[in-house]
Coordinates of C-alpha atoms and ligand atoms in Angstrom, one line a residue:
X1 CA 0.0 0.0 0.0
X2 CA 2.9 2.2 1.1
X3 CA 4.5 1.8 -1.8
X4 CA 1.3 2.3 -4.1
X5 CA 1.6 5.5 -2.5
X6 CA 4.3 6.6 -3.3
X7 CA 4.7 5.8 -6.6
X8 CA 1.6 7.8 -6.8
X9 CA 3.0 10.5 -5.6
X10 CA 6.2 10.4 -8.0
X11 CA 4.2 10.6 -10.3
X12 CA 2.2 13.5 -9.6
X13 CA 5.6 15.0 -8.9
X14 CA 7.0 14.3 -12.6
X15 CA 3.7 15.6 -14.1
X16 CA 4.2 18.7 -12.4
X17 CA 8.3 19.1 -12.8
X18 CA 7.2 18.4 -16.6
X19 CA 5.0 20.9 -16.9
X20 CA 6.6 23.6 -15.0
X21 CA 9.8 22.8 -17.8
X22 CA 7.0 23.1 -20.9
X23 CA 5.7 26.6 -19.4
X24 CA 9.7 27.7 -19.2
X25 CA 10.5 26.4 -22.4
X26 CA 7.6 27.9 -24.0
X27 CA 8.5 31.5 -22.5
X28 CA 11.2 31.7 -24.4
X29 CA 10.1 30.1 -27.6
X30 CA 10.2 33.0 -30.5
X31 CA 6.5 34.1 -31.8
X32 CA 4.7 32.5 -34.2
X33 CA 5.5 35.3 -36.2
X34 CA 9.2 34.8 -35.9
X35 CA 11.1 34.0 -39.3
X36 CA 13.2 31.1 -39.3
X37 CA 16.1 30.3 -41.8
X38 CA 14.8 26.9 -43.4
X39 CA 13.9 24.4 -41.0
X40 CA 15.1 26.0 -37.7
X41 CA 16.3 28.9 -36.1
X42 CA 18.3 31.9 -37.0
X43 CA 21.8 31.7 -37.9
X44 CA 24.3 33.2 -35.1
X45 CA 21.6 35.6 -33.7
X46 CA 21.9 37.3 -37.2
X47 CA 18.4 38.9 -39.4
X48 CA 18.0 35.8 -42.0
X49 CA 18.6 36.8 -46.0
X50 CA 21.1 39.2 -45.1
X51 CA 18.3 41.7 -44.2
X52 CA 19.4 45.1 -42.4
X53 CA 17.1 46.1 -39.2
X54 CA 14.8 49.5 -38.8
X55 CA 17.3 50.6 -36.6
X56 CA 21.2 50.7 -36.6
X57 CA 23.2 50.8 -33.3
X58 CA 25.5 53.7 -35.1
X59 CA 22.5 55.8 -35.4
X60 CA 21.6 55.2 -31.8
X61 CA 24.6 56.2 -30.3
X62 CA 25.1 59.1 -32.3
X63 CA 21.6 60.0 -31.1
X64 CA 22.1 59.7 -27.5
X65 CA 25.8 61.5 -28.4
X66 CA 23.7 64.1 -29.2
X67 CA 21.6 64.4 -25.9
X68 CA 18.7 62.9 -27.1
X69 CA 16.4 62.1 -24.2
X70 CA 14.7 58.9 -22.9
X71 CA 12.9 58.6 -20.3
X72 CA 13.5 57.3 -16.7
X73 CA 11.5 56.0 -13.5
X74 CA 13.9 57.8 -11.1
X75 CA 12.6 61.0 -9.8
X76 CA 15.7 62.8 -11.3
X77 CA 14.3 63.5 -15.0
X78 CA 17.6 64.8 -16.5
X79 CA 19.3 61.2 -15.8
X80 CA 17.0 60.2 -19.0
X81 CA 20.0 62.4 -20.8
X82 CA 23.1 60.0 -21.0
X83 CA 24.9 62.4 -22.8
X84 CA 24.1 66.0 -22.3
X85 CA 26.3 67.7 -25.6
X86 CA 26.4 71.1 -24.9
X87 CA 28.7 70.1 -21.6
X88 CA 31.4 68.7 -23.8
X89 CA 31.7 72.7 -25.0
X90 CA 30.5 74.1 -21.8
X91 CA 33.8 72.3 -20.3
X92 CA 36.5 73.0 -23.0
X93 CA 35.6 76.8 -22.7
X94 CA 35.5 76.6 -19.0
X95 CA 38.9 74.4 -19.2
X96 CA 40.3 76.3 -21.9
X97 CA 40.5 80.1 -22.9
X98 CA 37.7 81.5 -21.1
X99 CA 39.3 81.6 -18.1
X100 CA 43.1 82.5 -19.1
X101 CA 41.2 85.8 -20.6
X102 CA 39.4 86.2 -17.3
X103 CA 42.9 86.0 -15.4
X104 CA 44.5 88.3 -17.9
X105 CA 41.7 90.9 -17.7
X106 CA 42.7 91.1 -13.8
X107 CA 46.4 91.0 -14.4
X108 CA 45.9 93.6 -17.1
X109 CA 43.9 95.7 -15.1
X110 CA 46.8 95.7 -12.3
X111 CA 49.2 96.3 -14.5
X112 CA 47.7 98.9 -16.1
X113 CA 47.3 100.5 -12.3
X114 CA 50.7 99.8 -11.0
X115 CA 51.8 102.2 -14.7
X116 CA 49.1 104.8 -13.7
X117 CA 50.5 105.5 -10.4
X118 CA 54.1 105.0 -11.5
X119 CA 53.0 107.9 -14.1
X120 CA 50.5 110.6 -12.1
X121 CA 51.7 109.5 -8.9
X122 CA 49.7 110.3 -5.7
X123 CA 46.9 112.6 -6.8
X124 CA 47.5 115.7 -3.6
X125 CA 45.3 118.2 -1.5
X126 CA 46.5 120.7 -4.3
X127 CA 45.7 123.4 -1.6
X128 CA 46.9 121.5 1.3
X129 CA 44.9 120.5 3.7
X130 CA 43.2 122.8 5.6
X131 CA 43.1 121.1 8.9
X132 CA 39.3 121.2 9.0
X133 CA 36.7 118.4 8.4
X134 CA 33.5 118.3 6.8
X135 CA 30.9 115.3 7.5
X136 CA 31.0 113.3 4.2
X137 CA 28.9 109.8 4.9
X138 CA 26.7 109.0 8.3
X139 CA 27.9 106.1 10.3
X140 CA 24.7 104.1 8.4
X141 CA 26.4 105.0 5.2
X142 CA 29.8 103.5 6.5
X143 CA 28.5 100.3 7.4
X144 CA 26.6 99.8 4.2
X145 CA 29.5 100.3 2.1
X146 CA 31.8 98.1 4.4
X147 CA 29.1 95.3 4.7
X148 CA 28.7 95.1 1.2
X149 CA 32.6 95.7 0.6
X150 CA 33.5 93.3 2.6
X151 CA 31.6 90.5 1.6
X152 CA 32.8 91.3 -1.8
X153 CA 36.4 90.6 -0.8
X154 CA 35.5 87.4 0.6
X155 CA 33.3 86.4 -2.1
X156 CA 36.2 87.5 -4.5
X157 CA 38.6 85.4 -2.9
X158 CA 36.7 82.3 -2.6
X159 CA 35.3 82.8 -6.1
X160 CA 38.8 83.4 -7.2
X161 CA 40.1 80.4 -5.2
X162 CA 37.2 78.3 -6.6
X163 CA 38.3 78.7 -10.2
X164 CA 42.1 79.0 -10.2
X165 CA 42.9 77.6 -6.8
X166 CA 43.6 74.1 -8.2
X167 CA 45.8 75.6 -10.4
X168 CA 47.0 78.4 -8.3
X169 CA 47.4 77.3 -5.3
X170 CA 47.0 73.7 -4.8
X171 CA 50.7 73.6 -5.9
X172 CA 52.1 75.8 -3.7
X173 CA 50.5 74.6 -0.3
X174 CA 49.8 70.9 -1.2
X175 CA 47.0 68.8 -1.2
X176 CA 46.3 68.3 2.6
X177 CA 46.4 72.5 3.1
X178 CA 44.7 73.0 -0.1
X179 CA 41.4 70.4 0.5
X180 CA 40.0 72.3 3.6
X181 CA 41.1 75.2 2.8
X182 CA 38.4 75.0 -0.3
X183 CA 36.4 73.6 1.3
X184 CA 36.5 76.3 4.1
X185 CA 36.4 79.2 1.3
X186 CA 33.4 77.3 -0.7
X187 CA 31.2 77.4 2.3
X188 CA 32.5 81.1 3.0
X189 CA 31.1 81.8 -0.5
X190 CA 28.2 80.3 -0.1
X191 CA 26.8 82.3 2.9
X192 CA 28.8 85.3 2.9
X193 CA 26.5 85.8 -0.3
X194 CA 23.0 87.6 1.7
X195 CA 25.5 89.6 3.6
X196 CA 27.0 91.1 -0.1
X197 CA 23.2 90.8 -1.3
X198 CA 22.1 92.8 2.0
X199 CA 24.9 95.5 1.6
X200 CA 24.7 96.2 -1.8
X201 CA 20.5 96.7 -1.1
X202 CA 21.7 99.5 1.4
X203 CA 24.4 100.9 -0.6
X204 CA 21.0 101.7 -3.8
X205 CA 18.4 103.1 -0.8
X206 CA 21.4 105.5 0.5
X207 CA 22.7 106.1 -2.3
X208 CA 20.4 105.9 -5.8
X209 CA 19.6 109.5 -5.4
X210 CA 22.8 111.1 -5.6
X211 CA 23.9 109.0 -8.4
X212 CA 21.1 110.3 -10.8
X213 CA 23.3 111.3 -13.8
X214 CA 23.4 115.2 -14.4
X215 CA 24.9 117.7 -16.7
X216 CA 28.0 118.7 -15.0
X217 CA 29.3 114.7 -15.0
X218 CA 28.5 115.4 -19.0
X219 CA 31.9 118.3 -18.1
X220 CA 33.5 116.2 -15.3
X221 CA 33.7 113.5 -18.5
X222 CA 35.2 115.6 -21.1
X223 CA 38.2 116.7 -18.4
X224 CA 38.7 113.4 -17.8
X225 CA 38.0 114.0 -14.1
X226 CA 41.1 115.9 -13.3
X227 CA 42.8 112.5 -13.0
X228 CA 45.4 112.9 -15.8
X229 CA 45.9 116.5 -15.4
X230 CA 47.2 118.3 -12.0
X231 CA 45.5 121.6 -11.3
X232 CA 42.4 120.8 -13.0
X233 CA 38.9 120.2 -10.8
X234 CA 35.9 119.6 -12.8
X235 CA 32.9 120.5 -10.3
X236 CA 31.1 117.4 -9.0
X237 CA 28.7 117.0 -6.7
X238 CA 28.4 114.6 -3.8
X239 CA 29.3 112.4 -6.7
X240 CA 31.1 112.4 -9.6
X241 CA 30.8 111.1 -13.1
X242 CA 33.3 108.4 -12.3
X243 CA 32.1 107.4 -8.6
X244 CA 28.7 107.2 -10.7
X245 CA 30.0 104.6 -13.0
X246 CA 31.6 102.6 -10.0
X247 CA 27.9 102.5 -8.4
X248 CA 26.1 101.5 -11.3
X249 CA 28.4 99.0 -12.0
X250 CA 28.1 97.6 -8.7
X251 CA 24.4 97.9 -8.5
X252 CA 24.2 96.2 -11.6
X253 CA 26.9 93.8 -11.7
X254 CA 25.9 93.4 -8.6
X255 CA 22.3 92.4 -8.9
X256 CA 23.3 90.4 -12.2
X257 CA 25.8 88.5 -9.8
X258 CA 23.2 87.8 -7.0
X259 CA 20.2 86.1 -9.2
X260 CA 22.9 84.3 -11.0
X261 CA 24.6 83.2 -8.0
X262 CA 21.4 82.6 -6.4
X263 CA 20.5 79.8 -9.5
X264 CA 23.5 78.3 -8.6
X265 CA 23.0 78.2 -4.8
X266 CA 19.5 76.4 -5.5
X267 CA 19.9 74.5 -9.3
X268 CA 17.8 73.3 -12.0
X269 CA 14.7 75.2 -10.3
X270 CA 15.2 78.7 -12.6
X271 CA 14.9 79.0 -16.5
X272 CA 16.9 82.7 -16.4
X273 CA 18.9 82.8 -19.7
X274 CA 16.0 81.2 -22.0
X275 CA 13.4 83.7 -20.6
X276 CA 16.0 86.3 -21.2
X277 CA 17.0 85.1 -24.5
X278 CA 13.5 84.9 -25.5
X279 CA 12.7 88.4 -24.1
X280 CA 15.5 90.2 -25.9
X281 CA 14.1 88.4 -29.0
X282 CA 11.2 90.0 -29.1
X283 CA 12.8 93.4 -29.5
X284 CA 15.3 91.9 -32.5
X285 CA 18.3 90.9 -30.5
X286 CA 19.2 87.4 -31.3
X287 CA 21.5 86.4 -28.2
X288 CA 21.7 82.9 -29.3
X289 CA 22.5 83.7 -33.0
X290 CA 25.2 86.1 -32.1
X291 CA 26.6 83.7 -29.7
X292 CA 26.8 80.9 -32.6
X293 CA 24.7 78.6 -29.7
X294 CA 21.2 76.7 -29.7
X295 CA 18.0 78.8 -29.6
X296 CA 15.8 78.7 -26.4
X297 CA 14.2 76.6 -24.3
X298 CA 17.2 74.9 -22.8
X299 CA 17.6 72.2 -20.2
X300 CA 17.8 72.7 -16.4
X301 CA 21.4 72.0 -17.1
X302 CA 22.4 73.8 -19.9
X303 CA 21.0 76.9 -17.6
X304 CA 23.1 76.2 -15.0
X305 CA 26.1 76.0 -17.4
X306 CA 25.3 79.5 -18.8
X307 CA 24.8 80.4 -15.1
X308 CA 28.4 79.4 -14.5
X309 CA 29.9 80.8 -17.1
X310 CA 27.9 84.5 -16.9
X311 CA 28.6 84.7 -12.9
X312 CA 32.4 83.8 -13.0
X313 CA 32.5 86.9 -16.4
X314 CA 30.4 89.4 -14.2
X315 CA 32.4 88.6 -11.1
X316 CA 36.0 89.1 -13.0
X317 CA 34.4 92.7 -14.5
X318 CA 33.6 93.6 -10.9
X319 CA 36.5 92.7 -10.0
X320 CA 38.5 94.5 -11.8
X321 CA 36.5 98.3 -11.3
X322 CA 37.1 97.3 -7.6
X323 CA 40.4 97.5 -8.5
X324 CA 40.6 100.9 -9.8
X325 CA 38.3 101.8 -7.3
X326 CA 40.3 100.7 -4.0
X327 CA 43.4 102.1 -6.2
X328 CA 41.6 105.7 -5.9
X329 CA 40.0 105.2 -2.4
X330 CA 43.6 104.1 -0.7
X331 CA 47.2 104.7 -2.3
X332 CA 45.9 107.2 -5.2
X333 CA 44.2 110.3 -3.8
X334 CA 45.2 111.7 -0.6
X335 CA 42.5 112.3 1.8
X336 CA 40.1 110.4 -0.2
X337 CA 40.0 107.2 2.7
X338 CA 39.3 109.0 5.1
X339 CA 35.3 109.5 3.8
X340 CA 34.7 105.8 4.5
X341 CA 37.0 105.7 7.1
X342 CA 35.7 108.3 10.1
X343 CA 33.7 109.6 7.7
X344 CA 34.8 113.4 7.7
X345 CA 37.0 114.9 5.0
X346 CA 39.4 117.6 4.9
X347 CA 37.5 120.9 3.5
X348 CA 40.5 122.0 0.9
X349 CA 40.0 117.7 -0.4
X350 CA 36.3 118.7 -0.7
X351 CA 36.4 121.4 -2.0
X352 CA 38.7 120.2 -4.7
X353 CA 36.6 117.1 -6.0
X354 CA 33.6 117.8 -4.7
X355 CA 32.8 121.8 -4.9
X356 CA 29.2 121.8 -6.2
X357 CA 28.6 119.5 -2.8
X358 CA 30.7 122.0 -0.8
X359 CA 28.3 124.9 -2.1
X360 CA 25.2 122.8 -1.1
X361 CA 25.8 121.7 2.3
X362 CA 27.4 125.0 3.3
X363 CA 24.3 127.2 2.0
X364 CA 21.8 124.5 4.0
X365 CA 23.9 124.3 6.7
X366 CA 23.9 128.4 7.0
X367 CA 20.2 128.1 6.3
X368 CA 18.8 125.6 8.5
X369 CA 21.5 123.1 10.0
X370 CA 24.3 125.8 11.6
X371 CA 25.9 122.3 13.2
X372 CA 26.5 120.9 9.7
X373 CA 29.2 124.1 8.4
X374 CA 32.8 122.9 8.6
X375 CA 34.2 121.7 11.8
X376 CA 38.2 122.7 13.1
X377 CA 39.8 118.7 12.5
X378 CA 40.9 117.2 16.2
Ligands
HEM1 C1 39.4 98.1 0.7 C2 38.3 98.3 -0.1 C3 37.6 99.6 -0.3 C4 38.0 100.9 0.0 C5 39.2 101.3 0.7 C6 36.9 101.7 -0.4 C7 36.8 103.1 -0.3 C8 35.8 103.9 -0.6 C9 35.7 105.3 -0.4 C10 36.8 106.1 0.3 C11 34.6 105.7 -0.9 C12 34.0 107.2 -0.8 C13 34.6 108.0 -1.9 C14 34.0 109.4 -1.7 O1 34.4 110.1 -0.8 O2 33.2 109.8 -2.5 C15 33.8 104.6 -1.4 C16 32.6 104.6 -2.0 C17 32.0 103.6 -2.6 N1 32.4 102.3 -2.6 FE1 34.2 101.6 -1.8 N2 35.9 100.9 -1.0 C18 36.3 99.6 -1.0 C19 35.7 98.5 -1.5 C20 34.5 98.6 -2.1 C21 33.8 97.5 -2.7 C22 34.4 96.0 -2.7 C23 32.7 97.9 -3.2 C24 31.6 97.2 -4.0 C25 31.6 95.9 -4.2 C26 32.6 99.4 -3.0 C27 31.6 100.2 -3.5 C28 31.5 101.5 -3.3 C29 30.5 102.4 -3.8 C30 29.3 101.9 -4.7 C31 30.8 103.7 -3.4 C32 30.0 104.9 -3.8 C33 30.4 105.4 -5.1 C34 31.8 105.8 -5.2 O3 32.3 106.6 -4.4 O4 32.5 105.4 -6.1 N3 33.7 99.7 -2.3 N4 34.6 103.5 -1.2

């Protein structure tokens, strides 16, 4: 009986082994449809008669070469680019000249400083100085400009650091100095951002009013500010053509640093440069066309690659007018410190580079504000 049943159940387990082999087999038996070189199967896995396919493997690499996009069941959408193309350029300009001429365009611009004051020299008091002060900028106007100056000097140096310190400086302090170091600056850069963003927003409040362009910078241009001839003082007001420049240049470069930056500090969420692009269209100007590049809309990444490239060009232009301007605030024009330093002048300096201011506050000082008229120097 025992062993009725267990030949019984043998052979309910072959039937079922057998079957479960037919269903595998038959999984992976080609369709009906299949064509089949005579009397069996295809020949090395190749398309019987010699027949080419609908699609070519060279055409589908060349495809996905060319940043074609599939799609993906990751949340990350862009990994359904294998290849994103424009990256291959955006990283031989990065890699290659772009940033040589953004090196040379600071060098140059020290250079070009260093032969300036080698030439004019220390630009004097003409008058001498007359040993009394005049208020120039409030303490609130002081610590705007040295908020937003000084986060620029950080951000310079750790932008500076970010692009050329591999090449820079890595060889000069080695790898174990260099690695925190950057990592140190990067994080500097990153923060010390809001308080540039914060400073500069103080700097236009104070500020915008004064720098309204008039017709005496139109005269203050044409003498070249006094700067290459002694004796001469173009009137200014509490500005001057050129300190106008300097603050539009820093409101603006500024501003155009800050979104840019900002699209880098949060990525792939901002779609600047086509919207731009497209804008500018509209009134004729064909950025892309100029620029030899694709037209808009680009890819979250292909943004961030312009982003790169326009904040580190905007950042070396700033860069350099700081340059001319700390030349003229410092080592270049005696007395001219001391404004964003205690924050008085010397009357004689004023009076020389500023007269048109002179005139103003001393005529409301005599008519309302007697405190505001010159005060003896301690
Ligand atoms: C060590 C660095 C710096 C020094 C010594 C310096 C010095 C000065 C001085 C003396 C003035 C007043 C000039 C006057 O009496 O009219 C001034 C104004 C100004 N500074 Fe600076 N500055 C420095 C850095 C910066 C930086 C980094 C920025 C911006 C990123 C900046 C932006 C301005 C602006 C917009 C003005 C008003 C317009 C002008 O006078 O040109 N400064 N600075």
């Amino acid at each position: 009986m025992q062993a009725l049943l267990a030949s019984l159940l043998g052979a309910c387990l072959m039937l079922l082994l057998f079957n479960a082999t037919a269903d595998a087999q038959s999984s992976v038996r080609p369709p009906d449809s299949a064509v089949t070189v005579e009397g069996g199967s295809p020949v090395d896995g190749n398309v019987p008669g010699d027949a080419l396919g609908n699609s070519s493997d060279a055409e589908l690499w060349r495809s996905v070469r060319q940043g074609i996009e599939g799609n993906v069941s990751i949340p990350d959408k862009k990994a359904g680019v294998l290849v994103q193309s424009e990256g291959e350029n955006w990283r031989l300009l990065r890699n290659g000249p772009f940033f040589d001429y953004l090196g040379l365009a600071m060098l140059g611009t020290l250079i070009l400083l260093a032969v300036f004051f080698a030439i004019r020299g220390r630009i004097r008091v003409e008058h001498g100085l007359a040993g009394v002060t005049i208020k120039r900028f409030s303490l609130i106007e002081r610590t705007g400009h040295w908020l937003m100056a000084l986060s620029f000097i950080v951000l310079a140096i750790s932008g500076l650091n970010i692009s050329y310190g591999r090449t820079v400086v890595l060889p000069i302090i080695g790898k174990d100095a260099f690695g925190p170091l950057a990592g140190f600056l990067k994080m500097s850069h990153n923060y010390v951002a809001f308080a540039f963003m914060l400073g500069l927003a103080i700097a236009f409040v104070l500020w915008i009013a004064q720098n309204i362009p008039n017709r005496s910078d139109v005269i203050w241009l044409l003498k070249g500010g006094g700067l290459l001839t002694k004796g001469v003082h173009p009137p200014a007001r509490k500005f001057n053509a050129g300190q106008k420049i300097v603050f539009w240049s820093v409101m603006i470069g500024g501003l155009s640093l800050s979104i840019s930056g900002w699209a880098l500090l949060f990525p792939f969420e901002h779609g600047f440069f086509g919207d731009t692009f497209s804008l500018l269209a509209r009134v004729g100007i064909d950025v892309p066309a100029l620029l030899g590049i694709s037209a808009p809309p680009y890819s979250v990444i292909q943004e961030q690659q312009f982003n790169t490239i326009w904040h580190a060009a905007m950042a070396v232009l700033m860069v350099c007018i700081i340059f001319g301007h700390i030349y003229i605030g410092t080592i270049g024009m005696e007395g001219a410190y001391d404004a964003m330093g205690s924050g008085d002048v010397d009357l004689n300096w004023a009076k020389e580079h500023h007269s048109l201011w002179v005139e103003e506050v001393e005529e409301a000082g005599s008519r309302e504000r007697p405190t505001a008229s010159p005060q003896p120097a301690e």
